[in-house]
Coordinates of C-alpha atoms and ligand atoms in Angstrom, one line a residue:
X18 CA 95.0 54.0 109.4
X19 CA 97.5 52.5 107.3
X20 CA 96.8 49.6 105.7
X21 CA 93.1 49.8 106.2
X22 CA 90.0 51.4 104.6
X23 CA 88.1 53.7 106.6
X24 CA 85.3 51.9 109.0
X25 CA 82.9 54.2 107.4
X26 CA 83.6 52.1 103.7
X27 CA 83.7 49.1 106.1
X28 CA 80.4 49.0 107.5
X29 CA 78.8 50.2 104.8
X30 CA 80.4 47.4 102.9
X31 CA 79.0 45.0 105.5
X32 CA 75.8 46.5 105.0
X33 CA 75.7 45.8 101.5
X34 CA 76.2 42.7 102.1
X35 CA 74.1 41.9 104.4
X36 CA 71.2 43.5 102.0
X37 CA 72.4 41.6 99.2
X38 CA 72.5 38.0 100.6
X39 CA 69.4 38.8 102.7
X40 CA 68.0 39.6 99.1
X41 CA 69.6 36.3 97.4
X42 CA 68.2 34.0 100.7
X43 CA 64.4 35.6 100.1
X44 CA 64.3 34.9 96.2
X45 CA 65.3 31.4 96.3
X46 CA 63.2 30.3 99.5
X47 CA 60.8 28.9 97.0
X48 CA 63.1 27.0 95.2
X49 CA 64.1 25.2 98.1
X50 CA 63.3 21.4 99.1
X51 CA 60.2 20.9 100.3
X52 CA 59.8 20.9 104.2
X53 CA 60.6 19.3 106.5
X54 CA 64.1 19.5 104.8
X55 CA 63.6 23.4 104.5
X56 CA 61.7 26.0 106.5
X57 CA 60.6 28.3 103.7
X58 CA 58.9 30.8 106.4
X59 CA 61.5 30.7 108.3
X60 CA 64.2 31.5 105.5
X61 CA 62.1 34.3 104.5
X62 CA 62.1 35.4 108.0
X63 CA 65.9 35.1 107.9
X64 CA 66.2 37.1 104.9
X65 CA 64.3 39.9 105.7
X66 CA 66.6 40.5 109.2
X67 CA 69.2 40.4 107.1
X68 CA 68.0 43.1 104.7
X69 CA 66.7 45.5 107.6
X70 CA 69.8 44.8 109.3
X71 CA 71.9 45.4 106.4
X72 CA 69.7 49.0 105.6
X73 CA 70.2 49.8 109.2
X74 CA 74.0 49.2 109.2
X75 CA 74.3 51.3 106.0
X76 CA 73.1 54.3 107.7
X77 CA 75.2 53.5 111.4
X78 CA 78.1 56.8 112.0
X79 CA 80.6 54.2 111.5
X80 CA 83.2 57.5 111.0
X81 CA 82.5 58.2 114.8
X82 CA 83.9 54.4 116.0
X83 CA 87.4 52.9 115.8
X84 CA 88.8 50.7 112.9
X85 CA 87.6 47.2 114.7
X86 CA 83.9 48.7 115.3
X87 CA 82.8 47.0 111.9
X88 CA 84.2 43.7 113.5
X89 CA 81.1 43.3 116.0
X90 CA 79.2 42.7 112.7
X91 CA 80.8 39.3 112.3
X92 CA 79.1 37.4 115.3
X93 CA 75.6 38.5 114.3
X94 CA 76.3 37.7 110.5
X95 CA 77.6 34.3 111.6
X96 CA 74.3 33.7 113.6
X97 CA 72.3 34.5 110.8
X98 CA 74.3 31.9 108.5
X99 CA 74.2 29.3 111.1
X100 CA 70.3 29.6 111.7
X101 CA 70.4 30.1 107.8
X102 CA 72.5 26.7 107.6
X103 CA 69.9 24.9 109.7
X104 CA 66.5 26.2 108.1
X105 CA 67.8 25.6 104.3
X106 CA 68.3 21.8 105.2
X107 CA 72.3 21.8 105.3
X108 CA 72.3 21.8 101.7
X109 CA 75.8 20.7 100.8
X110 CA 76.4 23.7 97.8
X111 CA 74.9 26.2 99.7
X112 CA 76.5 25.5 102.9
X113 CA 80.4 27.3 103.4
X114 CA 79.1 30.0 100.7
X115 CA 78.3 33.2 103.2
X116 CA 81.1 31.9 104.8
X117 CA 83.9 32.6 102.0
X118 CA 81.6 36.1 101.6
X119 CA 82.4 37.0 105.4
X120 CA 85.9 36.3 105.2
X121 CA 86.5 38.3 101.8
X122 CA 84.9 41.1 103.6
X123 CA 87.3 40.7 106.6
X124 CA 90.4 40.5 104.2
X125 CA 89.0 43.7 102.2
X126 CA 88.1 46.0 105.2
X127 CA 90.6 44.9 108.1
X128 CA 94.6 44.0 108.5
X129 CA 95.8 40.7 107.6
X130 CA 95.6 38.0 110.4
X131 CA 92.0 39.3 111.1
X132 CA 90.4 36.3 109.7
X133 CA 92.8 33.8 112.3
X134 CA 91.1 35.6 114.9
X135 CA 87.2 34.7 114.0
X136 CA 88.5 31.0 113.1
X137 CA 87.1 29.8 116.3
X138 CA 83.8 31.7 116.1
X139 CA 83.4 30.8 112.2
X140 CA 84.0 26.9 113.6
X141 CA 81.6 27.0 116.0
X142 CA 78.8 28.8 114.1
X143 CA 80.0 26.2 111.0
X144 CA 79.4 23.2 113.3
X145 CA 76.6 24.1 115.6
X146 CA 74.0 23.6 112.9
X147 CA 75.3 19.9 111.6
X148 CA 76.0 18.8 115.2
X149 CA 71.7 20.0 115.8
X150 CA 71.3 18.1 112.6
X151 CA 73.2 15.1 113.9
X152 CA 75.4 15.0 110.8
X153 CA 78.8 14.8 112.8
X154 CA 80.7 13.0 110.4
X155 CA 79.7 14.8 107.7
X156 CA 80.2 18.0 109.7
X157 CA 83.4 17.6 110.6
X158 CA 85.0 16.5 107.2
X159 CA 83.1 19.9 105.8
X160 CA 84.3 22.2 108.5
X161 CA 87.8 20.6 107.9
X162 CA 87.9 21.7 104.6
X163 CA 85.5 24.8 104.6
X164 CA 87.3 26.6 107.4
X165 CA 91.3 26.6 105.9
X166 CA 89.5 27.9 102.5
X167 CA 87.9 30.5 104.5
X168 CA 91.3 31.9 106.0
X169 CA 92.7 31.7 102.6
X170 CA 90.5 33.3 100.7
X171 CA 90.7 36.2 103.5
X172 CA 94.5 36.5 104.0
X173 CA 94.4 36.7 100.2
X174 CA 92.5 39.6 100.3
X175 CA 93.1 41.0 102.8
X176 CA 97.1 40.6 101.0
X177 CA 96.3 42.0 97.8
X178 CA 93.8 45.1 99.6
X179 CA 97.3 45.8 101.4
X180 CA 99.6 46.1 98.5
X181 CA 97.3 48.2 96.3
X182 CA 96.3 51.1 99.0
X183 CA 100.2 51.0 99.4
X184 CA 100.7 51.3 95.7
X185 CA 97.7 54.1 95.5
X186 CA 99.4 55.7 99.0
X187 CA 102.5 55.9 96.7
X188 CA 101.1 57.2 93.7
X189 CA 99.5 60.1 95.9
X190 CA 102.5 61.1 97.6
X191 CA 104.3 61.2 94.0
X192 CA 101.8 63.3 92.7
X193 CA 101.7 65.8 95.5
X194 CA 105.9 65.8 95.4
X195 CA 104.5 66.8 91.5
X196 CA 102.7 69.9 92.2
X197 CA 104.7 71.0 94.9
X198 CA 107.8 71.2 92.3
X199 CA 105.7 72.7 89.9
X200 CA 104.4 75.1 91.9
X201 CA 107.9 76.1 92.9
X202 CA 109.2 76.3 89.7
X203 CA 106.5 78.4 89.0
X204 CA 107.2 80.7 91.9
X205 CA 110.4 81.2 91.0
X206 CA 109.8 81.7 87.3
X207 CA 107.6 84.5 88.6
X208 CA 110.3 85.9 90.5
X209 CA 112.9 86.1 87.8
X210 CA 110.3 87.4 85.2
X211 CA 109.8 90.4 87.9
X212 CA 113.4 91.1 88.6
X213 CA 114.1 90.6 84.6
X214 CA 111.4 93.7 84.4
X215 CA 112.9 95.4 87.0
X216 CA 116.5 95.2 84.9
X217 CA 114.6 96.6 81.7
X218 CA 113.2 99.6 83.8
X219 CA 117.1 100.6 84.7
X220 CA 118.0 100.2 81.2
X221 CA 115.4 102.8 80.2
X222 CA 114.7 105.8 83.1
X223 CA 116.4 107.7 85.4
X224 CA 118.1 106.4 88.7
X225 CA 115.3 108.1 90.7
X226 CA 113.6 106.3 88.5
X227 CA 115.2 102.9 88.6
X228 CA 115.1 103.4 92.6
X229 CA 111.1 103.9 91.9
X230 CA 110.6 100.6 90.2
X231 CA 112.6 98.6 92.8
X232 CA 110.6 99.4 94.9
X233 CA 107.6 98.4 93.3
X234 CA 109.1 95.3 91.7
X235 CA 109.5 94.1 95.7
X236 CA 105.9 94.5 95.6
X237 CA 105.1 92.5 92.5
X238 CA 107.5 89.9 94.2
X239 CA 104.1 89.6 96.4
X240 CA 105.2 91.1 99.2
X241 CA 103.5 94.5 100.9
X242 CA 106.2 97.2 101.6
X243 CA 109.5 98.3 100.4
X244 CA 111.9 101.5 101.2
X245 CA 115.1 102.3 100.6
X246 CA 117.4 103.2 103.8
X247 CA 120.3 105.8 102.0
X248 CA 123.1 106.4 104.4
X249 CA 125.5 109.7 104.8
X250 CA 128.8 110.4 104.0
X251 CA 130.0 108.8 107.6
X252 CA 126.9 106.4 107.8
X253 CA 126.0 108.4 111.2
X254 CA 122.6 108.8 109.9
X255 CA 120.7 107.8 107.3
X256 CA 117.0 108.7 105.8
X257 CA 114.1 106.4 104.0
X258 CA 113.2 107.1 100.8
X259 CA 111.0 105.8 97.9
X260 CA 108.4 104.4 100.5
X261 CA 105.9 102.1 99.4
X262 CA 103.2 100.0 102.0
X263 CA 105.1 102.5 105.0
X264 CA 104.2 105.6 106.4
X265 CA 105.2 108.5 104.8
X266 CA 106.0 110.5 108.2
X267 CA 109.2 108.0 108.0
X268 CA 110.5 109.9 105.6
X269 CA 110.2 113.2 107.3
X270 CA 113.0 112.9 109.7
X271 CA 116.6 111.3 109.7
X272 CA 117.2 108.4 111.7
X273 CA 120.5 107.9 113.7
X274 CA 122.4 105.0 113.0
X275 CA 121.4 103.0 116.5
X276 CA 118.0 102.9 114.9
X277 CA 116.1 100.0 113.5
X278 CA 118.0 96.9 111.1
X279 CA 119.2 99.1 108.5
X280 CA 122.7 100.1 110.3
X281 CA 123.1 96.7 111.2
X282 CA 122.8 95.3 107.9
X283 CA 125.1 97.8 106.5
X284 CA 127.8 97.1 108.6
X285 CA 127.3 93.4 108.0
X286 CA 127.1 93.8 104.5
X287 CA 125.2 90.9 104.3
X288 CA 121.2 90.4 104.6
X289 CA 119.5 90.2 107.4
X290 CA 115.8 88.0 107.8
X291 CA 113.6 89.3 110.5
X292 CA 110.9 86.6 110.3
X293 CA 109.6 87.6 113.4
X294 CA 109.8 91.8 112.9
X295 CA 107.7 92.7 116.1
X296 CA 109.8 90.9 118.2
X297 CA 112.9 92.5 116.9
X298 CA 115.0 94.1 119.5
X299 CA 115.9 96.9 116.5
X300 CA 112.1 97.0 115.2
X301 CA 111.2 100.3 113.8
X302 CA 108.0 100.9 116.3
X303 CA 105.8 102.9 113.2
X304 CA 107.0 99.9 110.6
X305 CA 105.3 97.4 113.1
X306 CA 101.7 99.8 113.2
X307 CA 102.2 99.8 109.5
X308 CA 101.4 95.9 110.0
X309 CA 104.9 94.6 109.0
X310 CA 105.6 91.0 110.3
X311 CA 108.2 89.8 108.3
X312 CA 111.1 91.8 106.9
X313 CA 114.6 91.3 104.6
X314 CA 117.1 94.1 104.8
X315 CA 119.9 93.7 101.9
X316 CA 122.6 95.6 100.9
X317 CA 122.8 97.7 98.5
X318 CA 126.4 97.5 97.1
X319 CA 127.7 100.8 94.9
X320 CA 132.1 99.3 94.2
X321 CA 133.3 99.2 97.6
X322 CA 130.8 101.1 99.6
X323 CA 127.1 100.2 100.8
X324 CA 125.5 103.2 100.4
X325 CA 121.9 102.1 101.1
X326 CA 120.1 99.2 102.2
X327 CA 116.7 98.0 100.3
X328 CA 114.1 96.8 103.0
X329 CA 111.4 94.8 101.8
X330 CA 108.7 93.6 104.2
X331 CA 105.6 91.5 104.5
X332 CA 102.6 91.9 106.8
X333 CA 102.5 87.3 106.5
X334 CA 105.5 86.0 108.2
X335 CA 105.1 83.1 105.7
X336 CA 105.7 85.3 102.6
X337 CA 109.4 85.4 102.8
X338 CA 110.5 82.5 101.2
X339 CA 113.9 81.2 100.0
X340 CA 113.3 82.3 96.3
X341 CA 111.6 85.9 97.4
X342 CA 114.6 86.7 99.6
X343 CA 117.0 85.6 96.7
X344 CA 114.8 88.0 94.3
X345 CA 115.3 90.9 96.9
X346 CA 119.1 90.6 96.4
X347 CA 118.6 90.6 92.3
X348 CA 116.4 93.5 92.6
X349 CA 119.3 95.3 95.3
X350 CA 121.5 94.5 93.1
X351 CA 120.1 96.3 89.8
X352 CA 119.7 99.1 92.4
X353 CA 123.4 99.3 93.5
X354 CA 123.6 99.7 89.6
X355 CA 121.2 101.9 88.7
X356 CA 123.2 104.6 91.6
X357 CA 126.6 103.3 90.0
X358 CA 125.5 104.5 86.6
X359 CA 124.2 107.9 88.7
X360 CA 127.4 108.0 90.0
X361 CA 129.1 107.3 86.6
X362 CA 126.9 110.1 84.7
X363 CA 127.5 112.6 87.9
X364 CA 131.2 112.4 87.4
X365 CA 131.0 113.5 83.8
X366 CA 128.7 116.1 84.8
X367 CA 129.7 117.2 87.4
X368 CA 133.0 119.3 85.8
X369 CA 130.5 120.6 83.6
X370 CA 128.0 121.0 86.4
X371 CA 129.8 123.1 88.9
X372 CA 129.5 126.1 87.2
X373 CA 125.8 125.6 86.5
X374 CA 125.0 124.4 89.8
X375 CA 127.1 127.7 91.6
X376 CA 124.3 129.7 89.6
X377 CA 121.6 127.4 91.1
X378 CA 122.2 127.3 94.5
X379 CA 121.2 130.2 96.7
X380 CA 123.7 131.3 98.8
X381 CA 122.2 132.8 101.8
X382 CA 120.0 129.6 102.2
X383 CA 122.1 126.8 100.7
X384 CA 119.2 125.7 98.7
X385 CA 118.4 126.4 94.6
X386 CA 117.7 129.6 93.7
X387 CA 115.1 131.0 91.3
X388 CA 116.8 129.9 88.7
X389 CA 116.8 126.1 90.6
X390 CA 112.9 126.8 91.3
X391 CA 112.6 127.4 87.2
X392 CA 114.4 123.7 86.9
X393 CA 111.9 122.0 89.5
X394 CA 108.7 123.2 87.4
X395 CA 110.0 122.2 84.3
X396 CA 110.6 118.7 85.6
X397 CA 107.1 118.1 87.0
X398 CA 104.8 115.1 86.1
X399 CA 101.5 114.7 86.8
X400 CA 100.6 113.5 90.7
X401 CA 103.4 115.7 91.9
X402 CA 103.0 118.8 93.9
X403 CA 104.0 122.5 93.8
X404 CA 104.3 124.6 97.5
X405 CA 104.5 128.1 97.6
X406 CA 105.9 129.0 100.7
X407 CA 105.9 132.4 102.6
X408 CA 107.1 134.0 105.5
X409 CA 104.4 135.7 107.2
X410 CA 104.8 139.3 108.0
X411 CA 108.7 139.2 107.3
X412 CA 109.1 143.1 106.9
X413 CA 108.0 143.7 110.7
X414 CA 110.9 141.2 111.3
X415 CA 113.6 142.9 109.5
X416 CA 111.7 146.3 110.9
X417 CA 111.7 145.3 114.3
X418 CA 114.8 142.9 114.7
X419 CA 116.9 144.3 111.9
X420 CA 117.9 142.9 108.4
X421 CA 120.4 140.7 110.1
X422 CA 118.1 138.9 111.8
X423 CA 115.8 138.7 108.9
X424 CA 118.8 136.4 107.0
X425 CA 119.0 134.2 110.0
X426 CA 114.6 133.9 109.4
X427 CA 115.9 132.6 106.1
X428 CA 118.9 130.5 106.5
X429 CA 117.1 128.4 109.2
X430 CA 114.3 128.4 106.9
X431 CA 116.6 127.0 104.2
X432 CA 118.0 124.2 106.6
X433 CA 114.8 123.4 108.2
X434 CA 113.7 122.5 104.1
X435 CA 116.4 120.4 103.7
X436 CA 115.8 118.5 107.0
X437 CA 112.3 118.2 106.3
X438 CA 112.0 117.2 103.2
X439 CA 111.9 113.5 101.9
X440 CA 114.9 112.4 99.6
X441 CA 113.1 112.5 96.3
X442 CA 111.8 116.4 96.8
X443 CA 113.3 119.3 96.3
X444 CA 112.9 122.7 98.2
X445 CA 114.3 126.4 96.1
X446 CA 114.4 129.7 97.2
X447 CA 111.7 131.2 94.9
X448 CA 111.9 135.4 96.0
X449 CA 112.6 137.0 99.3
X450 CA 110.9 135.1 101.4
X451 CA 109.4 133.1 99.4
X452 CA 109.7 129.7 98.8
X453 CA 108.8 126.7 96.1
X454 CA 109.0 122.8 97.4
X455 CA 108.2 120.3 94.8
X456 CA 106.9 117.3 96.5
X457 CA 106.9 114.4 94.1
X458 CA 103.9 111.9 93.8
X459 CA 102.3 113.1 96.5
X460 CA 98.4 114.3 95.1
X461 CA 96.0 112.8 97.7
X462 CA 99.1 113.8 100.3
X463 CA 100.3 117.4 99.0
X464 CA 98.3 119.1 101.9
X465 CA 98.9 117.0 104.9
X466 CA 102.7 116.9 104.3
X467 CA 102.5 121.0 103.6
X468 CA 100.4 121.0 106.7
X469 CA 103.7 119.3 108.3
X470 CA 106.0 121.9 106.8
X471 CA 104.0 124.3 108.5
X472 CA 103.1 123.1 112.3
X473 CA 107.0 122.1 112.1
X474 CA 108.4 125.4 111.2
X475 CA 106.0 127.0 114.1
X476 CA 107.3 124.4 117.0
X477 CA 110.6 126.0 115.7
X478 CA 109.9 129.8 115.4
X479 CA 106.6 130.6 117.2
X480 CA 106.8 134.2 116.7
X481 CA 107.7 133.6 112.4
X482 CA 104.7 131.6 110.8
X483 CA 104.7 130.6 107.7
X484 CA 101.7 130.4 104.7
X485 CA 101.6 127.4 102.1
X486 CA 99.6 127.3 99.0
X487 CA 99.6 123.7 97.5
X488 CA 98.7 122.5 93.9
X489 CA 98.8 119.5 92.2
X490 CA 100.0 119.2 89.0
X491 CA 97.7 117.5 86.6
X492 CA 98.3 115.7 83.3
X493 CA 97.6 118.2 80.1
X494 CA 98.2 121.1 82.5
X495 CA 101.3 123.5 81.9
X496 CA 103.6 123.6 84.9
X497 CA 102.6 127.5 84.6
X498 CA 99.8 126.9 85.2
X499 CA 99.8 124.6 88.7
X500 CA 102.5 127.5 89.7
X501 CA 100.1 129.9 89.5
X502 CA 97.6 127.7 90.9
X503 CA 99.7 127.3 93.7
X504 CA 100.2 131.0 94.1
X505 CA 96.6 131.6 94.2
X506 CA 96.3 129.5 97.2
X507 CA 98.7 130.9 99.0
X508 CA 97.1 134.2 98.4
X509 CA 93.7 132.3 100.0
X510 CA 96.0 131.2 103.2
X511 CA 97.2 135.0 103.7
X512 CA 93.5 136.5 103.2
X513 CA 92.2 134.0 105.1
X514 CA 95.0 134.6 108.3
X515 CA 98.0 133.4 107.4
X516 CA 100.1 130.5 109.7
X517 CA 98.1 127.7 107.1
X518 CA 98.0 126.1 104.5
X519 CA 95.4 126.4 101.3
X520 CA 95.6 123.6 98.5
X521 CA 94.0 124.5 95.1
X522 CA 91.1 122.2 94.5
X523 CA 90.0 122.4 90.4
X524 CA 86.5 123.9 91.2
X525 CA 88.7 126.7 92.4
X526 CA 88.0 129.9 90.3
X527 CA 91.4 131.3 90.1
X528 CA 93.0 134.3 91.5
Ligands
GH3_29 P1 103.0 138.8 104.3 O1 102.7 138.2 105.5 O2 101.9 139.4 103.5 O3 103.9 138.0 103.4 O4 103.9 140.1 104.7 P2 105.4 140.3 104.5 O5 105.9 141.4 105.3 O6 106.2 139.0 104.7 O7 105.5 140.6 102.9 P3 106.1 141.7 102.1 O8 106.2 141.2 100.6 O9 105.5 143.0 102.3 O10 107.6 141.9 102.6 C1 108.6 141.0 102.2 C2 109.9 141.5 102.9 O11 111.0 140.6 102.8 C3 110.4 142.8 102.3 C4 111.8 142.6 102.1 O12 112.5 143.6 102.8 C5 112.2 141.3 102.9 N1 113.3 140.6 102.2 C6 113.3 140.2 100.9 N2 114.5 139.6 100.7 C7 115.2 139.6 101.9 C8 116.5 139.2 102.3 O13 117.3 138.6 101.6 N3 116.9 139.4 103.6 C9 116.0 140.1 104.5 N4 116.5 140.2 105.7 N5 114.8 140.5 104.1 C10 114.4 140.3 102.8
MG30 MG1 105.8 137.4 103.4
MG31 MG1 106.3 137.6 99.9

């Protein structure tokens, strides 16, 4: 309540009062004037209903009653001093003294302009004893003076309580406009020092690389998923790549572009909030299991074009605040350069390149060759993944149906990979019919996305199944040796009845 202190300081306050002038009445019965001018027994009396009183008041759930509960105290304390008044003798000193104590109180623990309000009771319990005593003259000239003092001294409290709870009111509110600036300042000092480490990562790695830390920079920005959305040539379709927080099975297939925000915020070039995801008429449906609530889609800008879009998403809709959506434009930004410098190095490659890559590709398949597949394993870190990939019983194919027919086995093997496959791994043409797919930082994963591979190739050609064998490359391990790894369990999945897959686990004894 402004203004006021709370009725729980109040009445306990008033209790302490009435304790401590109980206490003050009791110790100097015995100096009073001997009866019948003063009661001593009966002071005593007095005093010690004061102190219960006072000791019971302390303890009343004042906190449960409105502001002017602590009022009701005033008629009992006046009857007190009255009875008080008329025991002690009307001793002139001692007379308005509980009086100025009541009205402090009131000024101290109520508005101003409480004190005019009890003027009438104060009078009455003032006068009633020296009208008893038949001291009327005397009464009246007391009262006349008593009673103004009295409002004074509690409109001047009650004054100067106002004015410093205003100035302490003040003083909070300053302070809490304090920390709330600091801890902005903070926040966005945060931010910046994320997308400045996100900037030195592009100065130092590969785009692929660059794309990678992003990613994860958006999560360092505090927030719980991230993907990029990379469009094709005519932006008909696009694929999600470098997931992090989201399901990998988005990455598995291509997504028109009437699907979800990303389109939308490509065309706009501009970003797009979705503080309230779920409710999204473009929500993704398996982004929304994955427990997104809030999500910021923002361009990512390569010269003239907007060749992807960099979602970032929280599962709080509270997390995306001005400063976090800001940083997720830096950190778009540093990826629209990292893919212009891609672009830049491709075009000085890619003279050089096209001679190179001609002897890469396969051309029955449209994906690498052996030479390709030689390529992947040399580039594999640890945490990624090797597939070997055969076609089961292939000979009875080209036997039965004829050699033509094993080729078109092949080349809708060789699309089906491409389809499949996220954008960061990579699918060659390792023999025959034989294939090697690197899947990159997948470990835990390798076999439930080979698994994929395989129970998507047999949706597609029932009567053609396919055997995986799946390895994990590990650090200190040559990429010889995971091949051959991976080769060994793919011997295990034809021995054991081919249409599966085997993954290499390292108590494997090989071969
Ligand atoms: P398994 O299930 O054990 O893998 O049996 P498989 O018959 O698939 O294996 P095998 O290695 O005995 O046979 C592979 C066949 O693939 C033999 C070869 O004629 C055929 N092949 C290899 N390259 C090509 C090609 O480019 N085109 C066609 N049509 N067939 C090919
Ligand atoms: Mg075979
Ligand atoms: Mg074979």
């Amino acid at each position: 309540m402004d203004g006021s202190i709370s009725p729980r300081i109040a009445g306990r306050l008033a209790g302490a009062l009435f304790v401590s002038c109980g206490a003050l009445v009791g110790m100097t019965a015995p100096v009073m004037p001997a009866p019948p001018a003063a009661n001593r027994p009966a002071l005593v009396a007095l005093a010690l209903v004061a102190v219960t009183a006072g000791a019971i008041i302390w303890e009343l759930p004042w906190d449960r009653w409105s502001q002017g509960a602590t009022l009701w105290l005033v008629p009992p304390a006046f009857v007190l001093m009255a009875l008080h008044n008329y025991y002690s003798g009307i001793e002139g000193f001692r007379y308005p003294v509980f009086f100025f104590v009541t009205f402090a109180w009131m000024g101290a623990s109520h508005p101003p302009r409480t004190s005019l309000k009890f003027l009438p009771l104060a009078g009455a319990a003032y006068l009633v004893p020296l009208l008893v005593a038949n001291r009327s003259a005397e009464a009246l000239s007391s009262a006349l003076f008593t009673l103004p003092v009295c409002v004074l001294v509690g409109e001047a409290v009650a004054w100067m309580a106002r004015r410093l709870r205003q100035t302490l009111t003040a003083l909070d509110l300053a302070n809490q406009a304090l920390e709330v600036a600091r801890a902005e300042s903070q926040h966005r000092a945060d931010l910046l020092a994320t997308v400045a480490r996100a900037g030195g990562a592009i100065a130092s790695l590969q785009s692929e690389q660059v794309l990678g830390a992003v990613v994860d920079s958006v999560l360092d920005l505090g927030l719980d998923a991230a993907a990029f959305c990379f469009f094709d040539g005519q932006a008909a379709t696009y694929r999600v790549g470098h997931l992090r927080g989201l399901p990998e099975a988005l990455a598995l297939r291509s997504f028109p572009a009437t699907e979800g925000l990303a389109p939308r915020c490509r065309a706009e070039g501009r970003t797009i909030i979705a503080e309230d995801y779920p409710a999204h008429a473009l929500a993704i449906p398996a982004i929304v299991e994955a427990g997104v609530r809030a999500a910021v889609l923002t361009p990512v800008r390569l010269e003239d074009t907007i060749p992807a879009v960099l979602i970032a998403a929280a599962t709080q809709p509270t997390a995306l605040r001005g400063n976090t959506v800001e940083s997720v434009e830096l950190l778009a930004a540093q990826a629209g350069r990292a893919l212009a410098n891609a672009q830049t190095h491709e075009h000085q490659r890619r003279t050089s390149q096209a001679l190179a890559e001609a002897t890469l590709r396969d051309d029955l398949t449209g994906i690498g060759n052996r030479r390709h597949a030689g390529a992947l394993l040399e580039s594999l870190l640890p945490g990624d993944a090797v597939a070997l990939l055969d076609i089961d019983h292939f000979k009875a194919v080209n036997d039965r149906d004829g050699h033509a027919a094993g080729d078109a086995v092949l080349e809708a093997m060789g699309s089906y990979l491409r389809e499949q496959l996220r954008y960061e791994d990579s699918a060659a043409r390792y023999g025959g019919e034989e294939f090697l797919v690197l899947l990159r930082q997948v470990s835990d994963r390798a076999f439930e996305t080979a698994q994929r591979l395989v129970e998507g190739w047999r949706l597609l050609q029932p009567a053609v199944t396919i055997s995986v064998g799946v390895a994990v490359h590990r650090a200190q391990e040559s990429s010889a040796a995971t091949l051959g790894h991976a080769d060994s369990a793919l011997y295990a999945a034809k021995r054991t009845g081919r249409d599966r897959v085997c993954e290499y686990a390292l108590e494997d004894v090989p071969g």
